[in-house]
Amino acid sequence: METLPGKQYVKHLKPYWTKTVKEYHTIMRLQRRTWIENGKFHDRNDKHYSDYKSAKLNFRKQLELAYENYISEINRKIEESVDCDQRFVWSVIKSGRKSESHCQQLNISGIQLFSSDEIRDGWVTHFQSVFSVDSNLINPVNEKAIDNTINDLLETVRTNTNENIEEFTFDELYKLCDNLPCNKSSGLDGICYEHLKYGGKLLHRHLCSLFNLELETCYTPISWKDSCIIPLFKGGNKSKSDPNSYRGISLLCSISKLFEKALYTRLPSLHHNFPHLSQVAYQKTLSSTHASFNMQEVVHHNLERHSNIIVTFLDSMKAFDILWHKGLLVKLYIYGVRGLTWLLIYEMYQNMRSCVQFKGKCSKWFNLKKGVRQGGVLSVYLVFINDLLRQLDESPYGSMLFNLRVSSTIQADDIALISTTSKGMKTLIDICQTYSEN
């Protein structure tokens, strides 16, 4: 049970949550549990379903009544205190206002920036350094070899022009649009998933024609390569003036993300035996709970047998932001992405650029020379790290869980190495170190 996520009630988030509301909420949950245990039939004639819906309706009515009473009481207190307790009045008024951005000042290389324009330019300086290639972090021998490999692949693909990608059908694209999630942020063009999802069959036909034209020409529109970065504070006790205390969220064009979803169906080689079984990130039926469960099972198994157990946690710093484009393209080719499909992905990662949005205004554009396309399904960081997971799995220095050898549990770039000896743990760490250097 330790690995299962749980929520605790926070009173200040719902101050109108009274004992009566709690009682109605408990009754509703009990009725729902009874309905589920008895088959979960969506039939009005079913007694358990009818009781659950009735209890849910009563709970909502009681919740609305409690909220109205709470607001009325607050209004009454404001009216009584407007002349005698100004502090209380203004505390209530300010609590209803939207808080301003966390970033009121920014420290870039020891220089304090205060005005909105200065901070916006400071963010550009920061993200330019993040998304620029640092020659000190790349082995020059490997870089030259990768450059030669990329050039050879480009020449091979462009020479063999007879290969064609299977065209998208209207039904295929209609299904993709219908399954798009709602309430997702749009790119700079203001087009969100809802526009594509509910735009109608005529829009879907035009999108199908547009995507097939892309397959034919292997050309990616420039606007599809543009993104807008919004810095979000990570929270905690981190310094709000330190740019490293913020996470840059990139917003891409929704149409380009839909095209990536469609193109992903043309990558059969990535649908089999990938990703590695120890990887739980971006899997429909897996989550961080499974990674935590796997690790704790191994730990408890060894402790129950009075065996030593060592766990080391590794985290790749800015893993998604500093991903090497050329290395990713070579990895994709090794994993079976070939021909025009590979060329399309190559084109997507050429001449990428971004701007920073701060307090409603966008900065100047700057180039992105590394990092994945956030929000796109072809931002396959898992391909980049998959070989490392294989090396760890093949190592004999992991811990045992009955007849299974477990060397690590992984979620995206967060790795927990597991071994029963110091020598074994050092070997596993050396494997990760060597992989990162190469």
Coordinates of C-alpha atoms in Angstrom, one line a residue, residues 22 31 68 70 77 138 168 176-177 183 197 247 272 275 279 296 306 323 353 360 365 433 435:
K22 CA -19.0 15.1 4.2
Q31 CA -23.6 3.7 -3.1
E68 CA -23.9 29.5 -1.3
Y70 CA -20.3 30.2 2.7
K77 CA -18.7 39.6 7.2
I138 CA 30.3 15.8 -26.8
F168 CA -3.4 8.5 -44.7
L176 CA -7.2 10.3 -34.6
C177 CA -9.1 13.6 -34.4
N183 CA -8.3 21.2 -22.5
K197 CA -11.8 17.5 -33.0
R247 CA 10.7 24.4 -16.0
H272 CA 7.4 -4.2 -31.2
P275 CA 10.5 0.2 -25.1
Q279 CA 10.7 1.5 -18.7
Q296 CA 10.0 -1.8 -3.2
H306 CA 18.5 -10.5 5.7
L323 CA 18.9 15.8 -26.2
R353 CA 13.2 27.9 -33.2
G360 CA 1.5 38.0 -22.1
W365 CA 13.1 34.2 -31.8
Q433 CA 28.7 6.8 -16.9
Y435 CA 26.9 5.3 -21.9

